PDB file of C-alpha atoms in Angstrom:
ATOM      1  CA  GLN Y   1       9.743  13.523 -46.541  1.00 83.00           C
ATOM      2  CA  SER Y   2       6.392  14.306 -45.009  1.00 89.00           C
ATOM      3  CA  VAL Y   3       5.432  17.789 -43.931  1.00 93.00           C
ATOM      4  CA  LEU Y   4       4.199  16.378 -40.608  1.00 97.00           C
ATOM      5  CA  THR Y   5       6.821  14.272 -38.726  1.00 97.00           C
ATOM      6  CA  GLN Y   6       5.959  11.033 -36.958  1.00 98.00           C
ATOM      7  CA  ALA Y   7       8.239   8.326 -35.580  1.00 97.00           C
ATOM      8  CA  PRO Y   8       8.000   5.327 -37.893  1.00 97.00           C
ATOM      9  CA  SER Y   9       7.304   2.801 -35.191  1.00 97.00           C
ATOM     10  CA  ALA Y  10       6.057   2.370 -31.646  1.00 98.00           C
ATOM     11  CA  SER Y  11       5.236  -0.597 -29.464  1.00 97.00           C
ATOM     12  CA  GLY Y  12       3.647  -1.644 -26.216  1.00 97.00           C
ATOM     13  CA  THR Y  13       2.271  -4.548 -24.372  1.00 97.00           C
ATOM     14  CA  PRO Y  14      -1.450  -5.223 -23.691  1.00 97.00           C
ATOM     15  CA  GLY Y  15      -2.915  -2.925 -21.107  1.00 97.00           C
ATOM     16  CA  GLN Y  16      -0.114  -0.381 -21.505  1.00 97.00           C
ATOM     17  CA  ARG Y  17      -0.435   3.297 -22.466  1.00 98.00           C
ATOM     18  CA  VAL Y  18       1.338   4.415 -25.651  1.00 98.00           C
ATOM     19  CA  THR Y  19       1.712   7.914 -27.124  1.00 98.00           C
ATOM     20  CA  ILE Y  20       2.244   8.711 -30.774  1.00 98.00           C
ATOM     21  CA  SER Y  21       3.580  12.186 -31.615  1.00 98.00           C
ATOM     22  CA  CYS Y  22       3.220  14.419 -34.641  1.00 98.00           C
ATOM     23  CA  SER Y  23       5.361  17.537 -35.254  1.00 98.00           C
ATOM     24  CA  GLY Y  24       4.510  20.245 -37.700  1.00 97.00           C
ATOM     25  CA  SER Y  25       4.833  24.032 -38.086  1.00 97.00           C
ATOM     26  CA  ASP Y  26       2.962  27.266 -37.747  1.00 96.00           C
ATOM     27  CA  SER Y  27       1.342  26.837 -41.108  1.00 96.00           C
ATOM     28  CA  ASN Y  28      -0.340  23.519 -40.302  1.00 97.00           C
ATOM     29  CA  ILE Y  29      -0.638  22.218 -36.710  1.00 97.00           C
ATOM     30  CA  GLY Y  30       0.065  25.714 -35.395  1.00 96.00           C
ATOM     31  CA  SER Y  31      -2.935  27.155 -37.226  1.00 95.00           C
ATOM     32  CA  ASP Y  32      -5.297  24.312 -38.067  1.00 95.00           C
ATOM     33  CA  ALA Y  33      -6.794  21.381 -36.278  1.00 96.00           C
ATOM     34  CA  VAL Y  34      -5.094  17.947 -36.147  1.00 97.00           C
ATOM     35  CA  ASN Y  35      -6.894  14.803 -37.143  1.00 98.00           C
ATOM     36  CA  TRP Y  36      -5.806  11.239 -36.540  1.00 98.00           C
ATOM     37  CA  PHE Y  37      -6.464   8.125 -38.547  1.00 98.00           C
ATOM     38  CA  GLN Y  38      -6.000   4.437 -37.941  1.00 98.00           C
ATOM     39  CA  GLN Y  39      -5.180   2.123 -40.866  1.00 98.00           C
ATOM     40  CA  ARG Y  40      -5.088  -1.658 -40.515  1.00 97.00           C
ATOM     41  CA  PRO Y  41      -3.300  -3.639 -43.246  1.00 93.00           C
ATOM     42  CA  GLY Y  42      -5.309  -3.956 -46.461  1.00 93.00           C
ATOM     43  CA  MET Y  43      -8.026  -1.598 -45.115  1.00 96.00           C
ATOM     44  CA  ALA Y  44      -9.071   2.007 -45.749  1.00 97.00           C
ATOM     45  CA  PRO Y  45      -8.097   4.484 -43.005  1.00 98.00           C
ATOM     46  CA  LYS Y  46     -10.567   5.247 -40.247  1.00 98.00           C
ATOM     47  CA  LEU Y  47     -11.006   8.610 -38.479  1.00 97.00           C
ATOM     48  CA  LEU Y  48     -10.030   8.379 -34.824  1.00 97.00           C
ATOM     49  CA  ILE Y  49      -9.735  11.956 -33.634  1.00 98.00           C
ATOM     50  CA  TYR Y  50     -10.825  15.237 -35.203  1.00 97.00           C
ATOM     51  CA  SER Y  51     -10.466  18.850 -34.067  1.00 96.00           C
ATOM     52  CA  ASN Y  52      -7.398  17.909 -31.980  1.00 97.00           C
ATOM     53  CA  THR Y  53      -9.318  16.184 -29.263  1.00 97.00           C
ATOM     54  CA  GLN Y  54     -12.743  15.005 -30.473  1.00 97.00           C
ATOM     55  CA  ARG Y  55     -13.721  11.388 -30.924  1.00 97.00           C
ATOM     56  CA  PRO Y  56     -16.268  10.379 -33.553  1.00 96.00           C
ATOM     57  CA  SER Y  57     -19.074   8.219 -32.254  1.00 95.00           C
ATOM     58  CA  GLY Y  58     -18.006   4.617 -31.997  1.00 95.00           C
ATOM     59  CA  VAL Y  59     -14.365   5.311 -31.241  1.00 97.00           C
ATOM     60  CA  PRO Y  60     -13.458   3.966 -27.820  1.00 96.00           C
ATOM     61  CA  ASP Y  61     -12.472   6.557 -25.135  1.00 96.00           C
ATOM     62  CA  ARG Y  62      -9.157   4.654 -24.813  1.00 97.00           C
ATOM     63  CA  PHE Y  63      -8.130   6.929 -27.712  1.00 98.00           C
ATOM     64  CA  SER Y  64      -7.391  10.603 -26.933  1.00 98.00           C
ATOM     65  CA  GLY Y  65      -5.749  13.457 -28.767  1.00 98.00           C
ATOM     66  CA  SER Y  66      -4.060  16.657 -27.693  1.00 97.00           C
ATOM     67  CA  ARG Y  67      -2.280  19.589 -29.333  1.00 97.00           C
ATOM     68  CA  SER Y  68       0.306  22.046 -28.050  1.00 96.00           C
ATOM     69  CA  GLY Y  69       1.803  24.659 -30.254  1.00 96.00           C
ATOM     70  CA  THR Y  70       3.074  22.993 -33.460  1.00 97.00           C
ATOM     71  CA  SER Y  71       2.889  19.432 -32.084  1.00 98.00           C
ATOM     72  CA  ALA Y  72       0.129  16.960 -31.435  1.00 98.00           C
ATOM     73  CA  SER Y  73      -0.158  13.600 -29.707  1.00 98.00           C
ATOM     74  CA  LEU Y  74      -2.421  10.532 -29.835  1.00 98.00           C
ATOM     75  CA  ALA Y  75      -2.609   8.563 -26.666  1.00 98.00           C
ATOM     76  CA  ILE Y  76      -3.939   5.017 -26.428  1.00 98.00           C
ATOM     77  CA  THR Y  77      -4.610   3.555 -23.004  1.00 97.00           C
ATOM     78  CA  GLY Y  78      -5.376  -0.035 -22.134  1.00 97.00           C
ATOM     79  CA  LEU Y  79      -3.596  -1.225 -25.293  1.00 98.00           C
ATOM     80  CA  GLN Y  80      -5.289  -4.143 -27.069  1.00 97.00           C
ATOM     81  CA  SER Y  81      -4.060  -6.454 -29.788  1.00 96.00           C
ATOM     82  CA  GLU Y  82      -6.642  -5.003 -32.151  1.00 96.00           C
ATOM     83  CA  ASP Y  83      -4.870  -1.651 -31.855  1.00 97.00           C
ATOM     84  CA  GLU Y  84      -2.049  -2.970 -33.938  1.00 97.00           C
ATOM     85  CA  ALA Y  85      -2.140  -0.668 -36.974  1.00 98.00           C
ATOM     86  CA  THR Y  86      -0.519   2.339 -38.607  1.00 98.00           C
ATOM     87  CA  TYR Y  87      -1.598   5.743 -37.251  1.00 98.00           C
ATOM     88  CA  TYR Y  88      -1.443   8.989 -39.265  1.00 98.00           C
ATOM     89  CA  CYS Y  89      -1.883  12.587 -38.229  1.00 98.00           C
ATOM     90  CA  ALA Y  90      -3.206  15.102 -40.735  1.00 98.00           C
ATOM     91  CA  ALA Y  91      -3.951  18.842 -40.959  1.00 98.00           C
ATOM     92  CA  TRP Y  92      -4.540  21.579 -43.478  1.00 97.00           C
ATOM     93  CA  ASP Y  93      -1.503  23.629 -44.376  1.00 97.00           C
ATOM     94  CA  ASP Y  94      -2.271  27.296 -44.937  1.00 96.00           C
ATOM     95  CA  ARG Y  95       1.042  27.987 -46.705  1.00 96.00           C
ATOM     96  CA  LEU Y  96       0.755  25.028 -49.131  1.00 96.00           C
ATOM     97  CA  ASN Y  97      -2.991  25.542 -49.327  1.00 96.00           C
ATOM     98  CA  GLY Y  98      -3.456  21.855 -49.195  1.00 97.00           C
ATOM     99  CA  GLY Y  99      -3.729  18.853 -46.871  1.00 97.00           C
ATOM    100  CA  VAL Y 100      -0.724  17.193 -45.276  1.00 98.00           C
ATOM    101  CA  PHE Y 101      -0.291  13.875 -43.602  1.00 98.00           C
ATOM    102  CA  GLY Y 102       2.397  12.541 -41.318  1.00 98.00           C
ATOM    103  CA  GLY Y 103       4.429   9.622 -42.546  1.00 98.00           C
ATOM    104  CA  GLY Y 104       2.639   7.270 -40.212  1.00 98.00           C
ATOM    105  CA  THR Y 105       3.564   5.403 -37.057  1.00 98.00           C
ATOM    106  CA  LYS Y 106       3.292   1.611 -37.097  1.00 98.00           C
ATOM    107  CA  LEU Y 107       2.138   0.417 -33.705  1.00 98.00           C
ATOM    108  CA  THR Y 108       3.072  -3.120 -32.668  1.00 97.00           C
ATOM    109  CA  VAL Y 109       1.357  -4.749 -29.707  1.00 97.00           C
ATOM    110  CA  LEU Y 110       3.928  -7.149 -28.228  1.00 92.00           C
TER     111      LEU Y 110
ATOM    112  CA  GLN V   1     -24.887   4.530 -44.166  1.00 95.00           C
ATOM    113  CA  VAL V   2     -22.295   6.465 -46.110  1.00 97.00           C
ATOM    114  CA  ARG V   3     -20.946   4.526 -49.043  1.00 98.00           C
ATOM    115  CA  LEU V   4     -18.153   5.612 -51.491  1.00 98.00           C
ATOM    116  CA  VAL V   5     -17.182   3.376 -54.311  1.00 98.00           C
ATOM    117  CA  GLU V   6     -14.197   4.179 -56.535  1.00 98.00           C
ATOM    118  CA  SER V   7     -13.712   2.840 -60.013  1.00 98.00           C
ATOM    119  CA  GLY V   8     -11.540   3.371 -63.082  1.00 98.00           C
ATOM    120  CA  GLY V   9      -8.190   2.194 -61.856  1.00 97.00           C
ATOM    121  CA  GLY V  10      -5.889   0.099 -63.924  1.00 97.00           C
ATOM    122  CA  VAL V  11      -2.459  -0.361 -65.501  1.00 98.00           C
ATOM    123  CA  VAL V  12      -1.416   2.404 -67.870  1.00 98.00           C
ATOM    124  CA  GLN V  13       1.762   3.563 -69.473  1.00 98.00           C
ATOM    125  CA  PRO V  14       3.615   6.779 -68.477  1.00 98.00           C
ATOM    126  CA  GLY V  15       2.346   9.804 -70.230  1.00 98.00           C
ATOM    127  CA  THR V  16      -1.175   8.523 -70.670  1.00 98.00           C
ATOM    128  CA  SER V  17      -4.450   9.453 -69.031  1.00 98.00           C
ATOM    129  CA  LEU V  18      -6.985   7.790 -66.719  1.00 98.00           C
ATOM    130  CA  ARG V  19     -10.285   8.988 -65.177  1.00 98.00           C
ATOM    131  CA  LEU V  20     -11.347   7.760 -61.803  1.00 98.00           C
ATOM    132  CA  SER V  21     -14.912   7.919 -60.574  1.00 98.00           C
ATOM    133  CA  CYS V  22     -16.363   7.769 -57.108  1.00 98.00           C
ATOM    134  CA  ALA V  23     -20.080   6.973 -56.642  1.00 98.00           C
ATOM    135  CA  ALA V  24     -21.494   8.264 -53.368  1.00 98.00           C
ATOM    136  CA  SER V  25     -24.588   7.234 -51.493  1.00 98.00           C
ATOM    137  CA  GLY V  26     -26.094   7.312 -47.976  1.00 97.00           C
ATOM    138  CA  PHE V  27     -25.680  11.037 -47.488  1.00 97.00           C
ATOM    139  CA  THR V  28     -26.542  14.316 -49.235  1.00 97.00           C
ATOM    140  CA  PHE V  29     -23.567  14.400 -51.587  1.00 97.00           C
ATOM    141  CA  SER V  30     -24.087  18.026 -52.677  1.00 97.00           C
ATOM    142  CA  ASN V  31     -23.628  19.237 -49.105  1.00 97.00           C
ATOM    143  CA  TYR V  32     -20.050  18.001 -48.619  1.00 97.00           C
ATOM    144  CA  ASP V  33     -16.551  18.674 -49.754  1.00 97.00           C
ATOM    145  CA  ILE V  34     -14.758  15.499 -51.007  1.00 98.00           C
ATOM    146  CA  HIS V  35     -11.053  14.611 -50.975  1.00 98.00           C
ATOM    147  CA  TRP V  36      -8.876  12.350 -53.112  1.00 98.00           C
ATOM    148  CA  VAL V  37      -6.096  10.742 -51.033  1.00 98.00           C
ATOM    149  CA  ARG V  38      -3.596   8.217 -52.455  1.00 98.00           C
ATOM    150  CA  GLN V  39      -1.200   5.656 -51.070  1.00 98.00           C
ATOM    151  CA  ALA V  40       1.790   4.279 -52.969  1.00 98.00           C
ATOM    152  CA  PRO V  41       2.462   0.556 -52.389  1.00 97.00           C
ATOM    153  CA  GLY V  42       3.866   0.044 -48.909  1.00 95.00           C
ATOM    154  CA  LYS V  43       3.916   3.843 -48.286  1.00 97.00           C
ATOM    155  CA  GLY V  44       1.927   6.377 -46.260  1.00 97.00           C
ATOM    156  CA  LEU V  45      -1.104   8.448 -47.090  1.00 98.00           C
ATOM    157  CA  GLU V  46      -0.700  11.427 -49.404  1.00 98.00           C
ATOM    158  CA  TRP V  47      -3.440  14.069 -49.843  1.00 98.00           C
ATOM    159  CA  VAL V  48      -4.121  14.733 -53.522  1.00 98.00           C
ATOM    160  CA  ALA V  49      -7.085  17.059 -54.002  1.00 98.00           C
ATOM    161  CA  LEU V  50     -10.133  18.642 -52.411  1.00 98.00           C
ATOM    162  CA  ILE V  51     -13.306  19.866 -54.179  1.00 98.00           C
ATOM    163  CA  SER V  52     -15.870  22.010 -52.427  1.00 97.00           C
ATOM    164  CA  TYR V  53     -19.495  20.876 -52.083  1.00 97.00           C
ATOM    165  CA  ASP V  54     -20.547  22.970 -55.091  1.00 96.00           C
ATOM    166  CA  GLY V  55     -17.445  22.297 -57.197  1.00 96.00           C
ATOM    167  CA  ASN V  56     -16.378  25.913 -57.233  1.00 97.00           C
ATOM    168  CA  ILE V  57     -13.241  25.587 -55.098  1.00 97.00           C
ATOM    169  CA  LYS V  58     -10.506  23.080 -55.806  1.00 98.00           C
ATOM    170  CA  HIS V  59      -7.128  22.464 -54.170  1.00 98.00           C
ATOM    171  CA  TYR V  60      -4.383  20.200 -55.358  1.00 98.00           C
ATOM    172  CA  VAL V  61      -1.012  18.903 -54.043  1.00 98.00           C
ATOM    173  CA  ASP V  62       1.749  20.601 -55.921  1.00 97.00           C
ATOM    174  CA  SER V  63       2.959  17.344 -57.639  1.00 97.00           C
ATOM    175  CA  VAL V  64      -0.314  16.985 -59.536  1.00 98.00           C
ATOM    176  CA  LYS V  65      -1.116  20.594 -60.355  1.00 98.00           C
ATOM    177  CA  GLY V  66      -1.625  21.052 -64.065  1.00 98.00           C
ATOM    178  CA  ARG V  67      -1.985  17.310 -64.609  1.00 98.00           C
ATOM    179  CA  PHE V  68      -4.953  16.209 -62.449  1.00 98.00           C
ATOM    180  CA  THR V  69      -8.422  17.781 -62.432  1.00 98.00           C
ATOM    181  CA  VAL V  70     -11.075  17.060 -59.758  1.00 98.00           C
ATOM    182  CA  SER V  71     -14.712  17.542 -60.665  1.00 98.00           C
ATOM    183  CA  ARG V  72     -18.135  16.415 -59.467  1.00 98.00           C
ATOM    184  CA  ASP V  73     -21.639  15.958 -60.783  1.00 98.00           C
ATOM    185  CA  ASN V  74     -24.003  16.491 -57.883  1.00 98.00           C
ATOM    186  CA  SER V  75     -26.985  15.314 -60.036  1.00 98.00           C
ATOM    187  CA  LYS V  76     -25.308  11.913 -60.256  1.00 98.00           C
ATOM    188  CA  ASN V  77     -23.750  11.897 -56.827  1.00 98.00           C
ATOM    189  CA  THR V  78     -20.415  11.204 -58.488  1.00 98.00           C
ATOM    190  CA  LEU V  79     -16.904  12.536 -58.041  1.00 98.00           C
ATOM    191  CA  TYR V  80     -14.206  12.360 -60.720  1.00 98.00           C
ATOM    192  CA  LEU V  81     -10.444  12.599 -60.901  1.00 98.00           C
ATOM    193  CA  GLN V  82      -9.065  13.165 -64.437  1.00 98.00           C
ATOM    194  CA  MET V  83      -5.383  12.211 -64.440  1.00 98.00           C
ATOM    195  CA  ASN V  84      -3.262  13.277 -67.418  1.00 98.00           C
ATOM    196  CA  SER V  85       0.455  12.882 -68.138  1.00 98.00           C
ATOM    197  CA  LEU V  86       0.660  10.094 -65.623  1.00 98.00           C
ATOM    198  CA  ARG V  87       4.023   9.238 -64.078  1.00 98.00           C
ATOM    199  CA  PRO V  88       5.328   6.110 -62.355  1.00 98.00           C
ATOM    200  CA  GLU V  89       5.237   7.988 -59.079  1.00 98.00           C
ATOM    201  CA  ASP V  90       1.490   8.404 -59.455  1.00 98.00           C
ATOM    202  CA  THR V  91       1.168   4.639 -58.814  1.00 98.00           C
ATOM    203  CA  GLY V  92      -0.935   3.754 -55.779  1.00 98.00           C
ATOM    204  CA  VAL V  93      -4.398   3.246 -54.321  1.00 98.00           C
ATOM    205  CA  TYR V  94      -6.622   6.219 -54.777  1.00 98.00           C
ATOM    206  CA  TYR V  95      -9.285   6.794 -52.157  1.00 98.00           C
ATOM    207  CA  CYS V  96     -12.232   9.150 -52.351  1.00 98.00           C
ATOM    208  CA  ALA V  97     -13.041  10.444 -48.940  1.00 98.00           C
ATOM    209  CA  LYS V  98     -15.800  12.593 -47.489  1.00 97.00           C
ATOM    210  CA  ARG V  99     -14.977  15.633 -45.449  1.00 96.00           C
ATOM    211  CA  GLY V 100     -16.713  15.849 -42.046  1.00 91.00           C
ATOM    212  CA  GLU V 101     -18.577  18.744 -40.448  1.00 89.00           C
ATOM    213  CA  TRP V 102     -15.692  20.705 -38.922  1.00 90.00           C
ATOM    214  CA  GLU V 103     -12.210  20.513 -40.208  1.00 90.00           C
ATOM    215  CA  LYS V 104     -10.786  20.383 -43.735  1.00 91.00           C
ATOM    216  CA  LEU V 105      -8.823  17.156 -42.988  1.00 93.00           C
ATOM    217  CA  GLU V 106     -11.568  15.675 -40.875  1.00 93.00           C
ATOM    218  CA  ILE V 107     -12.253  12.776 -43.194  1.00 95.00           C
ATOM    219  CA  ASP V 108     -15.085  10.734 -41.721  1.00 94.00           C
ATOM    220  CA  SER V 109     -15.728   8.265 -44.500  1.00 97.00           C
ATOM    221  CA  TRP V 110     -13.464   6.531 -47.045  1.00 98.00           C
ATOM    222  CA  GLY V 111     -14.044   4.387 -50.067  1.00 98.00           C
ATOM    223  CA  GLN V 112     -12.274   1.068 -50.493  1.00 97.00           C
ATOM    224  CA  GLY V 113      -9.847   2.561 -53.050  1.00 98.00           C
ATOM    225  CA  THR V 114      -8.936   1.825 -56.613  1.00 98.00           C
ATOM    226  CA  LEU V 115      -5.477   0.847 -57.739  1.00 98.00           C
ATOM    227  CA  VAL V 116      -3.628   2.861 -60.390  1.00 98.00           C
ATOM    228  CA  THR V 117      -0.411   1.439 -61.785  1.00 98.00           C
ATOM    229  CA  VAL V 118       1.694   3.532 -64.084  1.00 98.00           C
ATOM    230  CA  SER V 119       4.378   1.417 -65.725  1.00 97.00           C
ATOM    231  CA  SER V 120       5.882   0.765 -69.085  1.00 94.00           C
TER     232      SER V 120
END
């Protein structure tokens, strides 16, 4: 059972907009920034969003992040087949004094 | 460019020890905190440990406290994870990962991972 809660799966068709949610608590998302990672099968994860809303250089602006209270969301617009991957949220937990990840959401592009 | 290369994984029996290494290049290693993150086969990511840039501050997930020790040698640009009293549930791919400029879990570079299998 992960500290951060994500739906196990999501899907969309090419060109569509999809949203992936991440729910936490006051000790993690409520007090620390959320980061999002993309992991394709057999590959290391890749940073997509940091500080709730910021995109590293090279990440397309089709990807955006938001945070409200103890929840966060990753939105992907103009869905492409290459977006098929598992997406993880992560944050520091002040109560655990350690990092926590969501269980991951596997995105399927139909 | 940033490069992180893990080594030291393998198949070991429960109760034994293993030391992982992570060789870093392409950035000023001594300026950055570094994480260990693991992934059990077919499962999600699990944060394991964080060591500060100077090695003075260390954090661990509860399940490895007292068994795992993270350390670094900034003169060799190398990170280590000493794993003792290994359990089957420690099985997985272990990634070393560089913290970014802003957030603790802003991990902007990852190694390719090294597989640890704990089995009798």
